[in-house]
Amino acid sequence: MFSNILIYFVVIPVLMLAGLALTRNIKQVRAVAVVGSSALLALSGVVLYQFLQLRAAGNTDPMLMTGSWVWFEPLNIHLAVGVDGISVAMLILSAIIVFAGSFASWTISQSKEFFLWLVLLSTGVFGFFISIDLFTMFMFYEVALIPMYLLIGVWGSGKKEYSAMKLTLMLMGGSAFLLLGILGIYFHPAEGGQYTMNLVEIAQQGVDKGWQYFLFPMTFVGFGVLGAMFPFHTWSPDGHASAPTAVSMLHAGVLMKLGGYGCFRVAIYLMPEAANELAWIFLILTGISVVYGAFSACVQTDLKYINAYSSVSHCGLVLFAILMLNSTAMTGAIMQMLSHGLMTALFFALIGMIYGRTHTRDIREMGGLMKIMPFLAVGYVIAGLASLGLPGLSGFVAEMTIFVGSFQHADTFHRAFTIVACCSIVITAVYILRVVGKLLFGPVQDEHHRTLTDATWWERISVVTLILCVAIIGCFPNFFNDLVGQPFQTTFANIIDVIK
Amino acid sequence: MDYSQFLVMSQEIGLVAVFLLIFLFDTFAPRKALGATASLACVLFAAFTIVNICLPCFRPEAVEPQSAFGGMYVTNKALFMIKNILNVGVLIVLIQSIKWVNSPDQIMRRGEFFELLLVTLFGMYLMMSSRHFLTFIIGLESASLPLAAMVAFEKKKYESHEAAIKYLLTAVFSSAILLMGISFVYALSGSLYFADIAESIVEECPLLVVALAFVLAGVGFKLSLVPFHLWTADVYQGAPTSVTSYLSVISKGATAIAAFIIFALAFEQFYVPIWYWMLYALIILTITIGNLFAIRQKNMKRFLAFSSISQAGYIMLGLIAGSPDGLTSMMYYILVYIFSNLAAFGVIQAIENNTGKLSMDDYNGLYKTNPMLSVTMMLAMFSLAGIPPFAGFFSKFFIFRAAVEPGTMSLYILVLIALINTIVSLFYYLLVVKAMFIKPDEPVIARFRSATSERIGMWICVAGIIILGLASCFYSDIAAAVNDGFASLL
């Protein structure tokens, strides 16, 4: 079991939990957090390297580095792991954000408990991305959700108790639908199929067509709640606004991607026929998310709310692109997940750092930060530019691919919605530039702010890591495009055929 | 008469032996030695539990399917397993009660507590093993009447007496209803053997519908299914906490299994036309009402009373499935529920013994003063709510899985309702977590060190909550026992 490299994505966090339980002071906590998150980052690098080697050697299996160990034998439940290009990309994203998040919560109070929950959360996230068994996938999904309650409830700000409860209950509500969907998928294989929880095997034998129309909405809504699909997005702004910095980073950066990844990996991959028939309903909903999120962001004055609504808009775009059901748009969706994960994490890290200094997040009370804290301000400008899709940064690559893919549909319905979604880019520019102009370049609003200091070294590590990644994706899109686009040429090719 | 058939009842005989030893010690031991009664009871019962768990290793024929007294009593692997599960629960209850029975108010009667408790356990054994309604009623009565005395154990507390009267009246009333139902069944079939009933009643008639409704209602009272739940909250609140925890896990678990056996054995052929929809409605009502009422509770014992009502609804999902998987997941659910609920009661009891506080508001800021108790409570709440990686998640998943296995849309809808209810239950379980970890108020309960016995009890529960789910061997063992014994069980 331990000869499989993927399992270490769960083993390392578990070791970190054990290490954290033994720590006595904040220095030891930091040491464990930094060593552990660096190990995860290194591990994701190794996995990427091995994955590319295997693909280069001509291995075209849908999932590589697979391993499967029996867990609950009477119930056909296995601990099954395996990755394709998409999961590798998600693992790298998670590792980067966990790494940056550890540095962003350098000075948190009650640090031992904080990191215990944070690491438990990341155990769930990594476990989710490596799983190819529906049961373990669902289990890790829920493992990732519950720490949010305490992380927001204890370390959050503002109306944190309300937000924490709302977020937890809404996400768990989604997982209730999901559980039913998973059980349905298990019990209703297509004619002649076996009962199995293994994703790849289910995809091969298919799901009973009649049941798909019941199970597809269940699973799509279940994951869609976490992907902040309208009208199930309301947990997101409150949750993000109340959460402490590292939690917002992880949540917007990684956790919301669980939703998109799940919609794609479970709902669409396993039930392509129903997806094809029912996609229009969800396209309308996600189209609303995209535009509504962007407009809402325009009128907010709290920095975190602005980015939370912008996340709703961008994650809506992910689901929107997935529902276009062609390989270009879906590749774009995965790219958008990567891009949005990194730049939102960057945004929330910077907002957290600014808030830690000014003690306000209201943009009306701040101004001229470019002079006062140039490093953070430049970081903010870069994040903003990535968000509104400047070429050379990650956002452009992702959104371009999505819209090109979406426009490949020849019918009016899809084209009309593509045009509507495209408008969100303009609105994004409005709210980003409004904040940048007011916050960074406007007149200084509060004289006390003149005495504030710029970023410390640990904050710089966090910010620089994220900016580098955003820039790398922007400058070398081919590499990532091949990595995440490859499955659509092989594994998903037959599914896309089904749809055609 | 062939006296060797008593040997078939080896578990019951062992239990009676433990009971007699405690009774004799309590009666004849010198006054000075009486301080050891509680510990002795725990040690004896622990030995009994361990021997029973290990029995299949050195005497495999003891767990083979056998019957005695003309088929009125049977035993097999599955029954052996569920009795062992209950034994473990009882052992934890006994350990947790040591501090309380040794308190000055109870010290005169501490032997009686253990004796009464073991008698009720004997009744539960009999209830599950009987294949004849007479033995079943004997078991049921000896399981419920001594419990009334246990509920009234706090001699100086008014609530305890009130609760005992309520419990006694409902127990008697529900027995009467059950007996009425059984006599109707007898009128239709001419036999009280489960197997004969299944064979001789071939067609449904109005009297059978009434009979089944009465039987279901009688069992529903014992299990506190809504709308027969009205006694539960008051009795749970008034009874001593040890008795409440015993009532909520052991008594409920045994009755649920007995209900499964009766319905799957005697009335299986009327599943679809008659009792499927009755039970369907009962489950929805039980889960929903139990959850909605739990939200507003401030007293921890009342809170757990309503939570246990809704948990009984989830356990009944195994009965509506009616399959080997249903029974397996039901037994597994009971096992996990024993550990989770007893962890919660362990914390409540430790706090009650040391400070006398029982309100949820008193738990505000508990983490600051008593971190270990808070973490135990949190694990218990997460496990009850079904949050992974704790055992409750697995038991909930498996029972839902068993419930949708027949694949009809009505069962999917039932499970969906149950799932939505888990969200409601998560809300109120999180309220406790919120009080302990998040509320900024000054802590009400000062730091204290709980007694060794209390801590042992809680450690066992915490270990169970963590291990029972992640280690798959427990579920596999239960499944193997059920699959082995399902045919002979029925």
mmCIF file of N, CA and C in Angstrom, chain B residues 51-123:
data_model
loop_
_atom_site.group_PDB
_atom_site.id
_atom_site.type_symbol
_atom_site.label_atom_id
_atom_site.label_comp_id
_atom_site.label_asym_id
_atom_site.label_seq_id
_atom_site.Cartn_x
_atom_site.Cartn_y
_atom_site.Cartn_z
ATOM 1 N N VAL B 51 -14.995 -12.977 28.012
ATOM 2 C CA VAL B 51 -15.162 -14.415 27.772
ATOM 3 C C VAL B 51 -16.122 -14.632 26.615
ATOM 4 N N ASN B 52 -17.199 -13.862 26.604
ATOM 5 C CA ASN B 52 -18.181 -14.034 25.539
ATOM 6 C C ASN B 52 -17.630 -13.658 24.182
ATOM 7 N N ILE B 53 -16.802 -12.606 24.166
ATOM 8 C CA ILE B 53 -16.240 -12.201 22.879
ATOM 9 C C ILE B 53 -15.265 -13.260 22.379
ATOM 10 N N CYS B 54 -14.528 -13.844 23.324
ATOM 11 C CA CYS B 54 -13.525 -14.829 22.910
ATOM 12 C C CYS B 54 -14.112 -16.225 22.738
ATOM 13 N N LEU B 55 -15.337 -16.425 23.157
ATOM 14 C CA LEU B 55 -15.910 -17.772 23.184
ATOM 15 C C LEU B 55 -15.801 -18.521 21.856
ATOM 16 N N PRO B 56 -16.113 -17.864 20.732
ATOM 17 C CA PRO B 56 -16.028 -18.600 19.456
ATOM 18 C C PRO B 56 -14.643 -19.179 19.199
ATOM 19 N N CYS B 57 -13.591 -18.581 19.795
ATOM 20 C CA CYS B 57 -12.244 -19.081 19.531
ATOM 21 C C CYS B 57 -12.035 -20.444 20.174
ATOM 22 N N PHE B 58 -12.457 -20.609 21.434
ATOM 23 C CA PHE B 58 -12.148 -21.892 22.070
ATOM 24 C C PHE B 58 -13.361 -22.819 22.184
ATOM 25 N N ARG B 59 -14.545 -22.329 21.863
ATOM 26 C CA ARG B 59 -15.689 -23.238 21.873
ATOM 27 C C ARG B 59 -16.614 -22.880 20.717
ATOM 28 N N PRO B 60 -16.154 -23.171 19.486
ATOM 29 C CA PRO B 60 -16.916 -22.701 18.320
ATOM 30 C C PRO B 60 -18.329 -23.263 18.262
ATOM 31 N N GLU B 61 -18.563 -24.424 18.894
ATOM 32 C CA GLU B 61 -19.912 -24.998 18.775
ATOM 33 C C GLU B 61 -20.945 -24.177 19.550
ATOM 34 N N ALA B 62 -20.476 -23.327 20.479
ATOM 35 C CA ALA B 62 -21.422 -22.544 21.274
ATOM 36 C C ALA B 62 -22.170 -21.516 20.441
ATOM 37 N N VAL B 63 -21.551 -21.080 19.326
ATOM 38 C CA VAL B 63 -22.203 -20.046 18.535
ATOM 39 C C VAL B 63 -22.948 -20.624 17.334
ATOM 40 N N GLU B 64 -22.933 -21.953 17.232
ATOM 41 C CA GLU B 64 -23.698 -22.561 16.142
ATOM 42 C C GLU B 64 -25.189 -22.348 16.381
ATOM 43 N N PRO B 65 -25.972 -22.307 15.314
ATOM 44 C CA PRO B 65 -27.418 -22.148 15.497
ATOM 45 C C PRO B 65 -27.993 -23.320 16.297
ATOM 46 N N GLN B 66 -28.651 -23.026 17.399
ATOM 47 C CA GLN B 66 -29.261 -24.071 18.211
ATOM 48 C C GLN B 66 -30.582 -23.555 18.732
ATOM 49 N N SER B 67 -31.462 -24.471 19.127
ATOM 50 C CA SER B 67 -32.697 -24.008 19.737
ATOM 51 C C SER B 67 -33.010 -24.863 20.949
ATOM 52 N N ALA B 68 -33.828 -24.326 21.816
ATOM 53 C CA ALA B 68 -34.163 -25.031 23.042
ATOM 54 C C ALA B 68 -35.627 -24.793 23.364
ATOM 55 N N PHE B 69 -36.160 -25.596 24.269
ATOM 56 C CA PHE B 69 -37.545 -25.461 24.747
ATOM 57 C C PHE B 69 -38.532 -25.479 23.580
ATOM 58 N N GLY B 70 -38.394 -26.486 22.779
ATOM 59 C CA GLY B 70 -39.328 -26.640 21.666
ATOM 60 C C GLY B 70 -39.305 -25.496 20.688
ATOM 61 N N GLY B 71 -38.148 -24.884 20.521
ATOM 62 C CA GLY B 71 -38.032 -23.813 19.541
ATOM 63 C C GLY B 71 -38.450 -22.454 20.058
ATOM 64 N N MET B 72 -38.733 -22.335 21.362
ATOM 65 C CA MET B 72 -39.093 -21.021 21.898
ATOM 66 C C MET B 72 -37.872 -20.132 22.036
ATOM 67 N N TYR B 73 -36.733 -20.766 22.162
ATOM 68 C CA TYR B 73 -35.500 -20.010 22.345
ATOM 69 C C TYR B 73 -34.506 -20.462 21.285
ATOM 70 N N VAL B 74 -33.852 -19.537 20.610
ATOM 71 C CA VAL B 74 -32.802 -19.929 19.679
ATOM 72 C C VAL B 74 -31.555 -19.080 19.921
ATOM 73 N N THR B 75 -30.463 -19.593 19.452
ATOM 74 C CA THR B 75 -29.248 -18.772 19.486
ATOM 75 C C THR B 75 -28.484 -19.066 18.205
ATOM 76 N N ASN B 76 -27.727 -18.086 17.742
ATOM 77 C CA ASN B 76 -26.874 -18.259 16.566
ATOM 78 C C ASN B 76 -25.838 -17.150 16.562
ATOM 79 N N LYS B 77 -25.035 -17.147 15.516
ATOM 80 C CA LYS B 77 -23.906 -16.206 15.494
ATOM 81 C C LYS B 77 -24.352 -14.755 15.568
ATOM 82 N N ALA B 78 -25.408 -14.433 14.813
ATOM 83 C CA ALA B 78 -25.828 -13.036 14.779
ATOM 84 C C ALA B 78 -26.333 -12.585 16.154
ATOM 85 N N LEU B 79 -27.117 -13.473 16.810
ATOM 86 C CA LEU B 79 -27.625 -13.110 18.132
ATOM 87 C C LEU B 79 -26.484 -13.012 19.130
ATOM 88 N N PHE B 80 -25.537 -13.932 18.985
ATOM 89 C CA PHE B 80 -24.367 -13.896 19.846
ATOM 90 C C PHE B 80 -23.646 -12.559 19.711
ATOM 91 N N MET B 81 -23.531 -12.139 18.454
ATOM 92 C CA MET B 81 -22.832 -10.891 18.165
ATOM 93 C C MET B 81 -23.553 -9.687 18.762
ATOM 94 N N ILE B 82 -24.864 -9.633 18.592
ATOM 95 C CA ILE B 82 -25.571 -8.450 19.088
ATOM 96 C C ILE B 82 -25.561 -8.427 20.617
ATOM 97 N N LYS B 83 -25.583 -9.618 21.230
ATOM 98 C CA LYS B 83 -25.496 -9.641 22.694
ATOM 99 C C LYS B 83 -24.121 -9.143 23.148
ATOM 100 N N ASN B 84 -23.092 -9.529 22.406
ATOM 101 C CA ASN B 84 -21.760 -9.019 22.752
ATOM 102 C C ASN B 84 -21.689 -7.503 22.617
ATOM 103 N N ILE B 85 -22.318 -6.997 21.545
ATOM 104 C CA ILE B 85 -22.308 -5.551 21.343
ATOM 105 C C ILE B 85 -22.973 -4.860 22.533
ATOM 106 N N LEU B 86 -24.135 -5.408 22.943
ATOM 107 C CA LEU B 86 -24.824 -4.808 24.078
ATOM 108 C C LEU B 86 -23.986 -4.925 25.346
ATOM 109 N N ASN B 87 -23.288 -6.066 25.501
ATOM 110 C CA ASN B 87 -22.443 -6.231 26.685
ATOM 111 C C ASN B 87 -21.402 -5.131 26.776
ATOM 112 N N VAL B 88 -20.776 -4.835 25.646
ATOM 113 C CA VAL B 88 -19.748 -3.795 25.661
ATOM 114 C C VAL B 88 -20.370 -2.477 26.108
ATOM 115 N N GLY B 89 -21.557 -2.186 25.569
ATOM 116 C CA GLY B 89 -22.237 -0.960 25.977
ATOM 117 C C GLY B 89 -22.539 -0.946 27.453
ATOM 118 N N VAL B 90 -23.053 -2.073 27.956
ATOM 119 C CA VAL B 90 -23.393 -2.136 29.381
ATOM 120 C C VAL B 90 -22.141 -1.947 30.226
ATOM 121 N N LEU B 91 -21.043 -2.546 29.764
ATOM 122 C CA LEU B 91 -19.795 -2.399 30.517
ATOM 123 C C LEU B 91 -19.418 -0.926 30.643
ATOM 124 N N ILE B 92 -19.543 -0.186 29.525
ATOM 125 C CA ILE B 92 -19.208 1.244 29.591
ATOM 126 C C ILE B 92 -20.156 1.959 30.540
ATOM 127 N N VAL B 93 -21.453 1.626 30.465
ATOM 128 C CA VAL B 93 -22.412 2.265 31.377
ATOM 129 C C VAL B 93 -22.019 1.993 32.825
ATOM 130 N N LEU B 94 -21.645 0.740 33.118
ATOM 131 C CA LEU B 94 -21.282 0.390 34.500
ATOM 132 C C LEU B 94 -20.060 1.180 34.950
ATOM 133 N N ILE B 95 -19.051 1.255 34.073
ATOM 134 C CA ILE B 95 -17.841 1.980 34.460
ATOM 135 C C ILE B 95 -18.177 3.449 34.722
ATOM 136 N N GLN B 96 -19.012 4.005 33.830
ATOM 137 C CA GLN B 96 -19.334 5.428 34.001
ATOM 138 C C GLN B 96 -20.162 5.681 35.250
ATOM 139 N N SER B 97 -20.846 4.644 35.738
ATOM 140 C CA SER B 97 -21.738 4.899 36.870
ATOM 141 C C SER B 97 -21.036 4.763 38.214
ATOM 142 N N ILE B 98 -19.787 4.278 38.233
ATOM 143 C CA ILE B 98 -19.126 3.985 39.510
ATOM 144 C C ILE B 98 -19.133 5.187 40.441
ATOM 145 N N LYS B 99 -18.758 6.328 39.883
ATOM 146 C CA LYS B 99 -18.648 7.515 40.732
ATOM 147 C C LYS B 99 -20.011 7.862 41.330
ATOM 148 N N TRP B 100 -21.038 7.760 40.486
ATOM 149 C CA TRP B 100 -22.373 8.163 40.938
ATOM 150 C C TRP B 100 -22.915 7.201 42.003
ATOM 151 N N VAL B 101 -22.751 5.871 41.804
ATOM 152 C CA VAL B 101 -23.315 4.952 42.806
ATOM 153 C C VAL B 101 -22.537 5.017 44.116
ATOM 154 N N ASN B 102 -21.316 5.506 44.044
ATOM 155 C CA ASN B 102 -20.562 5.635 45.292
ATOM 156 C C ASN B 102 -20.773 6.973 45.979
ATOM 157 N N SER B 103 -21.646 7.824 45.393
ATOM 158 C CA SER B 103 -21.897 9.118 46.030
ATOM 159 C C SER B 103 -22.749 8.887 47.281
ATOM 160 N N PRO B 104 -22.678 9.781 48.262
ATOM 161 C CA PRO B 104 -23.307 9.539 49.561
ATOM 162 C C PRO B 104 -24.795 9.191 49.487
ATOM 163 N N ASP B 105 -25.508 9.802 48.512
ATOM 164 C CA ASP B 105 -26.948 9.551 48.467
ATOM 165 C C ASP B 105 -27.285 8.133 48.034
ATOM 166 N N GLN B 106 -26.415 7.556 47.218
ATOM 167 C CA GLN B 106 -26.750 6.260 46.633
ATOM 168 C C GLN B 106 -26.055 5.107 47.337
ATOM 169 N N ILE B 107 -25.145 5.418 48.239
ATOM 170 C CA ILE B 107 -24.210 4.387 48.678
ATOM 171 C C ILE B 107 -24.918 3.204 49.333
ATOM 172 N N MET B 108 -26.071 3.474 49.966
ATOM 173 C CA MET B 108 -26.772 2.383 50.633
ATOM 174 C C MET B 108 -27.319 1.371 49.639
ATOM 175 N N ARG B 109 -27.607 1.824 48.413
ATOM 176 C CA ARG B 109 -28.325 0.955 47.490
ATOM 177 C C ARG B 109 -27.502 0.601 46.266
ATOM 178 N N ARG B 110 -26.189 0.732 46.385
ATOM 179 C CA ARG B 110 -25.416 0.596 45.142
ATOM 180 C C ARG B 110 -25.487 -0.798 44.551
ATOM 181 N N GLY B 111 -25.612 -1.819 45.404
ATOM 182 C CA GLY B 111 -25.706 -3.172 44.866
ATOM 183 C C GLY B 111 -26.947 -3.334 44.007
ATOM 184 N N GLU B 112 -28.043 -2.730 44.474
ATOM 185 C CA GLU B 112 -29.314 -2.882 43.769
ATOM 186 C C GLU B 112 -29.234 -2.363 42.344
ATOM 187 N N PHE B 113 -28.495 -1.280 42.171
ATOM 188 C CA PHE B 113 -28.394 -0.713 40.830
ATOM 189 C C PHE B 113 -27.876 -1.750 39.853
ATOM 190 N N PHE B 114 -26.779 -2.403 40.252
ATOM 191 C CA PHE B 114 -26.183 -3.383 39.349
ATOM 192 C C PHE B 114 -27.101 -4.585 39.157
ATOM 193 N N GLU B 115 -27.760 -4.988 40.246
ATOM 194 C CA GLU B 115 -28.624 -6.162 40.142
ATOM 195 C C GLU B 115 -29.794 -5.894 39.205
ATOM 196 N N LEU B 116 -30.450 -4.750 39.414
ATOM 197 C CA LEU B 116 -31.593 -4.410 38.559
ATOM 198 C C LEU B 116 -31.162 -4.321 37.102
ATOM 199 N N LEU B 117 -30.001 -3.700 36.917
ATOM 200 C CA LEU B 117 -29.532 -3.501 35.542
ATOM 201 C C LEU B 117 -29.291 -4.838 34.847
ATOM 202 N N LEU B 118 -28.692 -5.778 35.595
ATOM 203 C CA LEU B 118 -28.407 -7.063 34.961
ATOM 204 C C LEU B 118 -29.693 -7.843 34.676
ATOM 205 N N VAL B 119 -30.691 -7.656 35.528
ATOM 206 C CA VAL B 119 -31.972 -8.328 35.255
ATOM 207 C C VAL B 119 -32.576 -7.802 33.966
ATOM 208 N N THR B 120 -32.530 -6.479 33.779
ATOM 209 C CA THR B 120 -33.103 -5.948 32.539
ATOM 210 C C THR B 120 -32.303 -6.449 31.341
ATOM 211 N N LEU B 121 -31.004 -6.577 31.520
ATOM 212 C CA LEU B 121 -30.197 -7.074 30.404
ATOM 213 C C LEU B 121 -30.592 -8.507 30.066
ATOM 214 N N PHE B 122 -30.860 -9.279 31.117
ATOM 215 C CA PHE B 122 -31.311 -10.659 30.911
ATOM 216 C C PHE B 122 -32.607 -10.658 30.085
ATOM 217 N N GLY B 123 -33.501 -9.759 30.457
ATOM 218 C CA GLY B 123 -34.757 -9.657 29.712
ATOM 219 C C GLY B 123 -34.517 -9.345 28.253
#
